[in-house]
Coordinates of C-alpha atoms and ligand atoms in Angstrom, one line a residue:
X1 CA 25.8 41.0 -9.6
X2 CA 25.1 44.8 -9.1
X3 CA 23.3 43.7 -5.9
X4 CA 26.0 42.3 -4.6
X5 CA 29.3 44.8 -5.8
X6 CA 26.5 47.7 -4.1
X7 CA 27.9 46.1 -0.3
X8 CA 30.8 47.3 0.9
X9 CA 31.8 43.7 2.7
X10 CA 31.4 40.2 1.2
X11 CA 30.2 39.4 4.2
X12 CA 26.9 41.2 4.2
X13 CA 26.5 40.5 1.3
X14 CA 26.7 36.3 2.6
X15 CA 24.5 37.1 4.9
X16 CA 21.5 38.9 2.5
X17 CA 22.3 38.0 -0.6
X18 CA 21.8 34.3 0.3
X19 CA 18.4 35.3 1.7
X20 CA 17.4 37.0 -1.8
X21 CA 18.7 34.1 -4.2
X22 CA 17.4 31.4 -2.0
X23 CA 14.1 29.1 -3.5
X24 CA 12.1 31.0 -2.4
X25 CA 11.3 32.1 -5.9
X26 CA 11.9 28.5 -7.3
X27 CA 9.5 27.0 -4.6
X28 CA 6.4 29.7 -5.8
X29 CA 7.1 28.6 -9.2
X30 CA 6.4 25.2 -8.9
X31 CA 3.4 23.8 -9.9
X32 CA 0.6 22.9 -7.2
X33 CA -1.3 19.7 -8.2
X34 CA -5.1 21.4 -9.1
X35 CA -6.7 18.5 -7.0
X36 CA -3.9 16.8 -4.6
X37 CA -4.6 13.3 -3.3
X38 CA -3.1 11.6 0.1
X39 CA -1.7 9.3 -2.2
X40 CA -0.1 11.0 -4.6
X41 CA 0.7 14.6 -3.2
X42 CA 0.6 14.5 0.5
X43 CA 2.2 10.8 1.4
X44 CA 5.8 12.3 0.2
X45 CA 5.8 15.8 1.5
X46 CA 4.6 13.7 4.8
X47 CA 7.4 11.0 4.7
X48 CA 9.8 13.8 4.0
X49 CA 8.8 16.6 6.8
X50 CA 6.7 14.9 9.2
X51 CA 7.2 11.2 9.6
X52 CA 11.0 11.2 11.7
X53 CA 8.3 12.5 14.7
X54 CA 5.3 11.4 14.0
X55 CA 5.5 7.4 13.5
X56 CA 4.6 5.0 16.4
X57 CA 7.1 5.6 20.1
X58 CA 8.5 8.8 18.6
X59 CA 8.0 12.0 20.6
X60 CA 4.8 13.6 18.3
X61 CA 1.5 12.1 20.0
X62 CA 0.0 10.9 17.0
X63 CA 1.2 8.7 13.6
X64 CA 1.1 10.4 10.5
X65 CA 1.9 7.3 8.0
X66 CA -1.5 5.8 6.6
X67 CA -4.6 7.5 5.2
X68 CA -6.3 6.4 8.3
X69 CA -4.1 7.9 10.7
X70 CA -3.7 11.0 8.7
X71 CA -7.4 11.8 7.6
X72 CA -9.0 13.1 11.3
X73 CA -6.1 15.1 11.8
X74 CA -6.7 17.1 8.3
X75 CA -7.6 20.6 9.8
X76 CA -5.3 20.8 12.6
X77 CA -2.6 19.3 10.2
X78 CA -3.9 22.9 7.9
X79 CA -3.8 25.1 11.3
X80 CA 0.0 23.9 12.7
X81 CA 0.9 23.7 8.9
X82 CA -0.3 27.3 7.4
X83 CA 1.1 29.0 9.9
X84 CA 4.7 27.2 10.0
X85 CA 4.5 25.6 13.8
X86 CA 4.9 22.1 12.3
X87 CA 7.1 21.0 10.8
X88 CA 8.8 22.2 14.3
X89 CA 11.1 25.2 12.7
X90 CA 10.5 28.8 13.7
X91 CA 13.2 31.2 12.2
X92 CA 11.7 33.9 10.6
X93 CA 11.9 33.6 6.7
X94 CA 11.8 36.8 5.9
X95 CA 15.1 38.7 7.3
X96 CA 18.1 37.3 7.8
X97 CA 20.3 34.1 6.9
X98 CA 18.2 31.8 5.5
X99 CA 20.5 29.0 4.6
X100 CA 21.0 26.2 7.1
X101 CA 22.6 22.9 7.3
X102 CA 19.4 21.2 9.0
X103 CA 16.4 22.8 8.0
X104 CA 13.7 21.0 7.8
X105 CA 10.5 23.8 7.3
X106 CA 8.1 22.8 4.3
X107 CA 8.6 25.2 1.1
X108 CA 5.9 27.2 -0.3
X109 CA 4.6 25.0 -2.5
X110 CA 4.7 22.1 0.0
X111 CA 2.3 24.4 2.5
X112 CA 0.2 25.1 -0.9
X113 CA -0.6 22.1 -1.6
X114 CA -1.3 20.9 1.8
X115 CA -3.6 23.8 2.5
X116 CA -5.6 22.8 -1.2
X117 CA -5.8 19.6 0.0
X118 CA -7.4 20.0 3.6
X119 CA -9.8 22.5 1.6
X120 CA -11.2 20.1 -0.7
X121 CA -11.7 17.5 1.9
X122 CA -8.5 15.4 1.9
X123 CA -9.2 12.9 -0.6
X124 CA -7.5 9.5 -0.4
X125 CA -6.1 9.0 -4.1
X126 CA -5.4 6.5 -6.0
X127 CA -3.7 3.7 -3.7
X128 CA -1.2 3.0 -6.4
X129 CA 0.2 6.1 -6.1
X130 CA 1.5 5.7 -2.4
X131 CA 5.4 5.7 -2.4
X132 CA 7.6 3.1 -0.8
X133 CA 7.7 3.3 3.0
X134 CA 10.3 5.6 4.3
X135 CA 12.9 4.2 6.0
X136 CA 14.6 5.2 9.4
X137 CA 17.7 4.6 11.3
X138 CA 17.7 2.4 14.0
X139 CA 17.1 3.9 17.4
X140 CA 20.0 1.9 18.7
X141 CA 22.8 3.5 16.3
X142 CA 24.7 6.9 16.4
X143 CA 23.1 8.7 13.8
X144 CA 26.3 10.1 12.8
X145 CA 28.4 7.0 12.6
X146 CA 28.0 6.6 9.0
X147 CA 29.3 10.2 8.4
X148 CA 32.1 9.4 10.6
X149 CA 32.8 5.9 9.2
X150 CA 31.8 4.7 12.6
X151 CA 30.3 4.6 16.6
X152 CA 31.8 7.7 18.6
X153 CA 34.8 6.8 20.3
X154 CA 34.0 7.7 23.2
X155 CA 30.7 7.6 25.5
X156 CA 30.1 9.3 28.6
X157 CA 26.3 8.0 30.8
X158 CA 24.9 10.2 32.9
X159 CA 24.0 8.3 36.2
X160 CA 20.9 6.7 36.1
X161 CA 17.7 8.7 37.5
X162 CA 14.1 8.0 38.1
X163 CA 11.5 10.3 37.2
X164 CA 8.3 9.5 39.4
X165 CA 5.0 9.5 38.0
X166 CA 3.7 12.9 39.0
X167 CA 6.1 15.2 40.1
X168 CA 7.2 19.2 39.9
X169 CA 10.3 19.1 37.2
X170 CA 13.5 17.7 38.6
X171 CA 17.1 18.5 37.5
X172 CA 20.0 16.2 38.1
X173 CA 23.5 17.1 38.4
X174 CA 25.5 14.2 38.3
X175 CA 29.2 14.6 37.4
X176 CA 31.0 12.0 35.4
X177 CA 34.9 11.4 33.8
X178 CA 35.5 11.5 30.8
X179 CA 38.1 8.7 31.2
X180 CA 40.3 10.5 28.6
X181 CA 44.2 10.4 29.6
X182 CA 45.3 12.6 26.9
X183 CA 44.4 15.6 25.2
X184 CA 42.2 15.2 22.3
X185 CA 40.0 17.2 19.4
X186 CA 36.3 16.3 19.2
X187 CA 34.7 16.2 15.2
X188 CA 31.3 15.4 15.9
X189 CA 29.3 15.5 19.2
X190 CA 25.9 13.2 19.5
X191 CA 23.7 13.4 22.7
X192 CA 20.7 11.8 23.9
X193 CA 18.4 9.9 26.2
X194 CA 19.6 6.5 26.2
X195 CA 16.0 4.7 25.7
X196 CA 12.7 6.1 23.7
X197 CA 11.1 6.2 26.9
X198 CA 13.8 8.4 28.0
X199 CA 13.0 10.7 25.5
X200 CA 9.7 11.6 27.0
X201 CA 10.6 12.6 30.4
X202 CA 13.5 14.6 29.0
X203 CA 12.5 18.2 28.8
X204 CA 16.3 19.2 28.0
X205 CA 20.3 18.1 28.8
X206 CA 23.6 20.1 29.5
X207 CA 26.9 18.4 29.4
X208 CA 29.4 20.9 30.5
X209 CA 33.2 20.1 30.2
X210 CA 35.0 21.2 33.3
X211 CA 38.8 21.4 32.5
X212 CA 41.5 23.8 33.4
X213 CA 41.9 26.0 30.5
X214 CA 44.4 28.7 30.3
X215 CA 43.4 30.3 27.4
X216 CA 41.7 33.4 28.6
X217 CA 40.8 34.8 25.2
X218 CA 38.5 31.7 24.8
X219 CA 35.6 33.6 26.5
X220 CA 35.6 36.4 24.6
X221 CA 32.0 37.7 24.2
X222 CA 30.8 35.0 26.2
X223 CA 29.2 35.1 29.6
X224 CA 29.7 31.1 30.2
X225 CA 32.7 30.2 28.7
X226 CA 34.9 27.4 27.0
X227 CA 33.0 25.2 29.5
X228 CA 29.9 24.0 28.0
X229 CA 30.3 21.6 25.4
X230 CA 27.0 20.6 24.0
X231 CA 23.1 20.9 24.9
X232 CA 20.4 18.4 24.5
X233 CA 16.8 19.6 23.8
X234 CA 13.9 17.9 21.9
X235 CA 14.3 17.9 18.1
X236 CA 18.1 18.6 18.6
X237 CA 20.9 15.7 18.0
X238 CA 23.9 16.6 18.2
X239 CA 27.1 18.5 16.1
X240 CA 29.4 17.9 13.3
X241 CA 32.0 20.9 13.5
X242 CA 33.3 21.9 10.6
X243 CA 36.3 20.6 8.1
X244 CA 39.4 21.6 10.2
X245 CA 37.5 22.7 13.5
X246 CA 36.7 21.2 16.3
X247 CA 36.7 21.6 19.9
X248 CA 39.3 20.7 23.1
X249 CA 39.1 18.0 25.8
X250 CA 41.5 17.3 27.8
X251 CA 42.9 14.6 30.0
X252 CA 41.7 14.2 33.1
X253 CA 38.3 16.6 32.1
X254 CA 34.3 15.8 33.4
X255 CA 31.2 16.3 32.5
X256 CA 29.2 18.0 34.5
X257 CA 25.2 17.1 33.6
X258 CA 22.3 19.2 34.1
X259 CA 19.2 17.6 33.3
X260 CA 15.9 18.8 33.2
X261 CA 13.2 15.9 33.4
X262 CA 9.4 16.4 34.1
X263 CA 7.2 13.4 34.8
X264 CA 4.4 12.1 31.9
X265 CA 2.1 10.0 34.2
X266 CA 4.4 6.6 34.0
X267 CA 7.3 6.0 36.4
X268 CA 10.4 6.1 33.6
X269 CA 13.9 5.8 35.0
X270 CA 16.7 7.1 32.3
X271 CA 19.8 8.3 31.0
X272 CA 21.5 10.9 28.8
X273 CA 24.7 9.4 26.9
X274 CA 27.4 12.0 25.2
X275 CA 28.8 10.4 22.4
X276 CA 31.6 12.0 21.3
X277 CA 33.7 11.5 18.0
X278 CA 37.5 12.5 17.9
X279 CA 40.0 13.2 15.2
X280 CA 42.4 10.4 15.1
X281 CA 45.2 11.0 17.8
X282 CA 47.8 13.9 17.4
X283 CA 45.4 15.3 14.4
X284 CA 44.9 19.3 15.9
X285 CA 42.4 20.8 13.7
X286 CA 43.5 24.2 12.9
X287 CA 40.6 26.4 14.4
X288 CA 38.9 25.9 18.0
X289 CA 35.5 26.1 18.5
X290 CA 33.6 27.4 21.5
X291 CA 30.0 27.5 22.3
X292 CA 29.0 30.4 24.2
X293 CA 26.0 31.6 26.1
X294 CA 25.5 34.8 25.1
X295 CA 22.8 36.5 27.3
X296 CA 20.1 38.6 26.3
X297 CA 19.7 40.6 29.5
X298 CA 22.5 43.2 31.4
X299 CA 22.8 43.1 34.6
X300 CA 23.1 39.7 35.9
X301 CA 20.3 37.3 36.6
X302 CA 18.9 39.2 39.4
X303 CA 18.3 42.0 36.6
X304 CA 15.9 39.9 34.7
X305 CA 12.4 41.3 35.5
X306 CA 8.9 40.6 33.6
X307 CA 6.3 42.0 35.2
X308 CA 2.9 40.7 35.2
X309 CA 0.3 41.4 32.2
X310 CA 2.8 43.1 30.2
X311 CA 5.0 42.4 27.4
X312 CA 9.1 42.8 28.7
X313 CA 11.3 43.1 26.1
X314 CA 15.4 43.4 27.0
X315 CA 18.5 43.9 25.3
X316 CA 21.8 42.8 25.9
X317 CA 25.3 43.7 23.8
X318 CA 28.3 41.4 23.7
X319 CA 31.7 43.0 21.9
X320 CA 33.4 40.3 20.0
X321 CA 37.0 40.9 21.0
X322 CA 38.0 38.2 18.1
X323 CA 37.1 37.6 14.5
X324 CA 34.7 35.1 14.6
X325 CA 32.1 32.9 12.4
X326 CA 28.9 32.2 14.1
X327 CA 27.6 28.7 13.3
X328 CA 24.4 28.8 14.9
X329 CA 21.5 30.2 16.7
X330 CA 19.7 28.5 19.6
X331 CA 17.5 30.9 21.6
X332 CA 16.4 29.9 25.1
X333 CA 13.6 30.9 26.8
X334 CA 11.1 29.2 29.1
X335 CA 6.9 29.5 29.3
X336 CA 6.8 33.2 28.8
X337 CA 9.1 33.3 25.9
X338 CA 8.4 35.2 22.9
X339 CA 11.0 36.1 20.6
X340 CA 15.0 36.4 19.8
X341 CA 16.9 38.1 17.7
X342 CA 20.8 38.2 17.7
X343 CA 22.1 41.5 15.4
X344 CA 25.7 42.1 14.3
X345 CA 26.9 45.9 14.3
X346 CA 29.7 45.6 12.2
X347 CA 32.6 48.3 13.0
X348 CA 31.4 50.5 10.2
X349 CA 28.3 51.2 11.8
X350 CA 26.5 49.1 9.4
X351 CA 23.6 46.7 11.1
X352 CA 22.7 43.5 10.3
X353 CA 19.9 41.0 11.7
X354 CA 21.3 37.8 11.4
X355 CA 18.3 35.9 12.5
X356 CA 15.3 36.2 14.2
X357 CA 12.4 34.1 16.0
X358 CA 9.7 36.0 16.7
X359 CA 7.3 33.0 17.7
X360 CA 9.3 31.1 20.0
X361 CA 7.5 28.2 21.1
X362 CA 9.0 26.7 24.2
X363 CA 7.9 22.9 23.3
X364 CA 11.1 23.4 21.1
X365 CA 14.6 24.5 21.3
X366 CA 15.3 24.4 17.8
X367 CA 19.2 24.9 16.8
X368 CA 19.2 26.6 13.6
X369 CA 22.9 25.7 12.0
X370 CA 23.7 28.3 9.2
X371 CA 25.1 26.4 6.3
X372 CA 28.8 26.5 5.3
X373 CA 28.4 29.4 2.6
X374 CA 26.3 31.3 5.0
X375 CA 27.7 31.5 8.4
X376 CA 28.2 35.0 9.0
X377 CA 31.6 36.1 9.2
X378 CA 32.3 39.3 12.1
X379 CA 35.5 41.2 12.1
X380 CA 36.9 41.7 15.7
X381 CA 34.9 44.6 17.2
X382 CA 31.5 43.7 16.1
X383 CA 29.2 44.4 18.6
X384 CA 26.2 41.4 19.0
X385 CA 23.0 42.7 20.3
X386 CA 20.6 40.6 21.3
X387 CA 16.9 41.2 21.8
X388 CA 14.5 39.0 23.4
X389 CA 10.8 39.6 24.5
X390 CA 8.2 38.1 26.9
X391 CA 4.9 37.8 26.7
X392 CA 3.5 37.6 30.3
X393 CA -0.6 38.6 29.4
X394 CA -3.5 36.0 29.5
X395 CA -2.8 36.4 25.6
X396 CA -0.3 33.5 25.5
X397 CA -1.0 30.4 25.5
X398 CA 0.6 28.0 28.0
X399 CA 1.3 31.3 29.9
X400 CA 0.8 29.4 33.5
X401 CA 0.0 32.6 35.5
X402 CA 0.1 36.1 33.9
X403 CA -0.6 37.6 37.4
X404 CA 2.8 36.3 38.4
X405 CA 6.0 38.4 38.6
X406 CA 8.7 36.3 37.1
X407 CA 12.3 36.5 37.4
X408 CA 15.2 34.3 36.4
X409 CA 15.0 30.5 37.8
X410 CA 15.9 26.9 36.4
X411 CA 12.3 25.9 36.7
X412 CA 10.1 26.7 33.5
X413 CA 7.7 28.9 35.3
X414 CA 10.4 30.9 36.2
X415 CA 12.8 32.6 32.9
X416 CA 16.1 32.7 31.3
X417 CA 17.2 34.4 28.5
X418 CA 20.6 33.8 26.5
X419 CA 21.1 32.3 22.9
X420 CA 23.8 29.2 22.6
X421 CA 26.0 30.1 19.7
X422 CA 28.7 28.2 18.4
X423 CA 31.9 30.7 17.7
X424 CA 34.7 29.5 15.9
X425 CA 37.6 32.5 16.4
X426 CA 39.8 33.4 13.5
X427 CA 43.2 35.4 13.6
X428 CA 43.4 38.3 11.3
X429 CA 44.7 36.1 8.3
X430 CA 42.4 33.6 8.2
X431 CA 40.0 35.7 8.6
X432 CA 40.7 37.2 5.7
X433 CA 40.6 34.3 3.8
X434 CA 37.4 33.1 4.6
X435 CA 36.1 36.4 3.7
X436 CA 37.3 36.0 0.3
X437 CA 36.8 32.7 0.1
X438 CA 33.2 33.3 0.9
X439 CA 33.0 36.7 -2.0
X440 CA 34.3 33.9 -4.0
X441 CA 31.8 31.6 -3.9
X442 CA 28.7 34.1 -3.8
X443 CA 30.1 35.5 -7.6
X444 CA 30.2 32.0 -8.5
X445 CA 27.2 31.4 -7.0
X446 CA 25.8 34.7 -8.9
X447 CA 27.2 34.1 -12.0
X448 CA 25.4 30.3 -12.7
X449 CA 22.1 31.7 -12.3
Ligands
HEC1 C1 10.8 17.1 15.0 C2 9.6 16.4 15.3 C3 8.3 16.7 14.5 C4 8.2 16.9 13.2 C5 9.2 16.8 12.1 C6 6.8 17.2 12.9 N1 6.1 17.2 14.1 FE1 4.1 17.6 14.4 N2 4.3 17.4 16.4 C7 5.5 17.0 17.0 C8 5.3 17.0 18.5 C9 6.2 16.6 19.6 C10 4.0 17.5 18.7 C11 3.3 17.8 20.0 C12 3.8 19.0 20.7 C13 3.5 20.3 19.9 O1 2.4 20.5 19.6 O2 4.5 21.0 19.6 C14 3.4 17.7 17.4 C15 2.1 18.2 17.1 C16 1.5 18.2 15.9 C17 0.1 18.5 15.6 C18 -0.9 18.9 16.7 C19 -1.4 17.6 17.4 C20 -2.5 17.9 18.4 O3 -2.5 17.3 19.4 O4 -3.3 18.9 18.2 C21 -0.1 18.4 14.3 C22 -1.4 18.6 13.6 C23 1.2 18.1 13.7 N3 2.1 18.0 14.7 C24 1.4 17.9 12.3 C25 2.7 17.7 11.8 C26 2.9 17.7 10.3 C27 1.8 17.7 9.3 C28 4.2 17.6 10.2 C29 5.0 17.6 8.9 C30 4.6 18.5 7.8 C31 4.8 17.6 11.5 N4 3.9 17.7 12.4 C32 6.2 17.4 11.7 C33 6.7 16.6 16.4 C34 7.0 16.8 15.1

């Protein structure tokens, strides 16, 4: 309670004091198994964490469901484990908001007992102990149609494309209706290659939403606008905005795609479907929600410089011209990525790193959604700064040329540098309310522990 009275704004206090209370603590106090089996201790944290990837035609290259599959994997499964590159979620866990809708990271405990495990020489168990087979949806279904009580209402193909068998990386730019005749507000938002082979040559997808907008406020803070509606990459699905949000299409609107494929060895032609869910007709949620792509360089692409066998590290500074909640964090780098970190300076001075990924790995574009009670909320004025770092040295693996001078490009070898955030803006009043909606729920929160 003190802790939290101490802050001057509820809203720091959101953002740290659900990084103090959260199970971390809980998580170190549960007990590790002396001598864990496969059977008994690893099969569940393995259903739970690792299985949605690694189970036959799904993107990870190897199955990790039986004893047999799992066994010759045991110290690399210790390596990527220990040091928190698999499960695939790299936010840093120890500054910033640490509560998120769709985190899937292993807890203390979880790594623990892996790690004991692997060290006493992965031992099979007692075949009894093995828990049922987990169970996953069908690649053929919307994953969020149950939520939504069905399939999205609408879906938009990409044209079909062809990825050859060896090849540079291709992008394709196809532009597609919408079909829409009418305005209407979007709920949830699923996107992705249309077949599991698809899914492989897909490196990442853009649907952008060109409409005529007249609301100029709309991109505040943001360098590409009310246009871009959603962003495929591997390991990310798709959106459900929140109760009484949503997000603008209008009749007569396209998407514009913007695909990135590179080739795998095998001829695989593919492609991206936008499935988008809608609030039933003449329902307007209350608040709009715009994804923005803040960058995290000044001075326009030509700017972005990263000399060879060096580290570059730039900074960019985005004034939010409207109260805002942010709802996500995405960074986006390419080979030579490092790091991202997005910081609010609140008006008062007062700074606060609101997350940070400090070992980006560019096999995935993680979307780290802050959950409900943790979003941070920014007054009008708050100043986003942005940090992101290269590593351009023979030290970095995957780096494909640290003799190269690299500046900005669409190809991977070349960089980019911007985080896709999620803003929903607020007017002065609901603003408020949030805020003390959200002090609510903390001193609740607070006072049942
Ligand atoms: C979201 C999908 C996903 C999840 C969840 C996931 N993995 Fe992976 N895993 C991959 C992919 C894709 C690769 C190959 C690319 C890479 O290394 O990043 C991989 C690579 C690996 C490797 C290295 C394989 C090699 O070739 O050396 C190990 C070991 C591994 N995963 C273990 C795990 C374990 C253990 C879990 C659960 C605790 C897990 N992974 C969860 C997708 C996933």
């Amino acid at each position: 309670m003190v802790r939290l009275k101490s802050w001057r704004f509820g809203l720091t206090a959101a953002l740290l004091g659900l990084a103090l209370m959260c199970p971390v603590v809980a998580s170190a106090a549960e007990a590790v198994d002396e001598q864990p089996s496969f059977t008994k201790d690893i099969a569940p944290i393995f259903r739970d964490k690792c299985e949605a990837c690694h189970r036959p035609g799904y993107i990870a290259p190897m199955s990790l469901q039986t004893y047999a599959e799992v066994r010759p994997w045991a110290r690399s499964i210790k390596q990527r484990v220990e040091s928190r590159q698999m499960p695939p979620w790299h936010i840093d866990k120890a500054v910033g908001v640490q509560s998120f809708k769709n985190d899937r990271s292993m807890t203390d405990a979880e790594i623990e007992t892996v790690v004991r495990w692997v060290d006493n020489g992965a031992p099979q168990g007692n075949p009894s102990d093995l828990p049922p087979a987990a169970v996953f949806a069908d690649d053929d279904v919307w994953n969020y149609a149950d939520f939504f009580g069905g399939p999205p209402d609408v879906v938009i193909h990409s044209t079909p494309y062809t990825m050859p068998a060896l090849a540079q990386d291709h992008w394709w730019k196809p532009e597609v209706s919408t079909g829409l005749t009418e305005d209407r507000w979007i709920r949830g938002i699923e996107i992705r290659p249309t077949t599991v082979p698809g899914r492989r040559i897909t490196h990442h997808a853009l649907a952008r939403l060109q409409q005529e907008e007249e609301d100029e406020a709309l991109g505040a803070a943001s360098d590409i606008g009310p246009g871009l509606l959603m962003e495929w990459a591997v390991g990310k699905q798709g959106e459900i905005m929140r109760p009484n949000s949503g997000k603008l299409i209008k009749a007569g609107s396209s998407i514009v795609w913007d695909i990135h494929y590179h080739a795998v060895g095998e001829q695989i032609t593919d492609t991206v479907e936008l499935g988008l869910y809608l609030y039933p007709k003449g329902e307007e949620p209350k608040f709009r929600q715009v994804l923005a792509a803040f960058s995290t360089f000044e001075g326009g692409r030509e700017a972005l410089s990263i000399l060879p066998n060096q580290v570059t590290v730039t900074e960019a500074f985005h004034v939010m011209k409207q109260n805002g909640r942010i709802e996500n964090f995405q960074p986006h780098l390419h080979l030579r990525g490092r790091g991202m970190q997005m910081e609010a300076i609140l008006p008062d001075g007062e700074r606060r790193v609101l997350s940070l990924v400090s070992k980006f790995d560019f096999n995935w574009h993680n979307n780290y959604v802050y959950a409900d009670d943790a979003a941070p909320l920014l007054p009008k004025g708050t100043v986003l700064a942005f940090k992101a770092w290269y590593d351009n040295t023979a030290g970095l693996r995957g780096n494909p040329d640290p003799n190269q001078w690299v500046g900005w490009g669409d190809r991977t070898v070349d960089e980019m540098g911007h985080a896709w955030v999620n803003v929903t803006y607020l007017d002065d009043a609901d603003f408020e309310a949030a805020t003390a909606e959200r002090a609510a729920t903390l001193e609740t929160a607070t006072d049942e522990e």
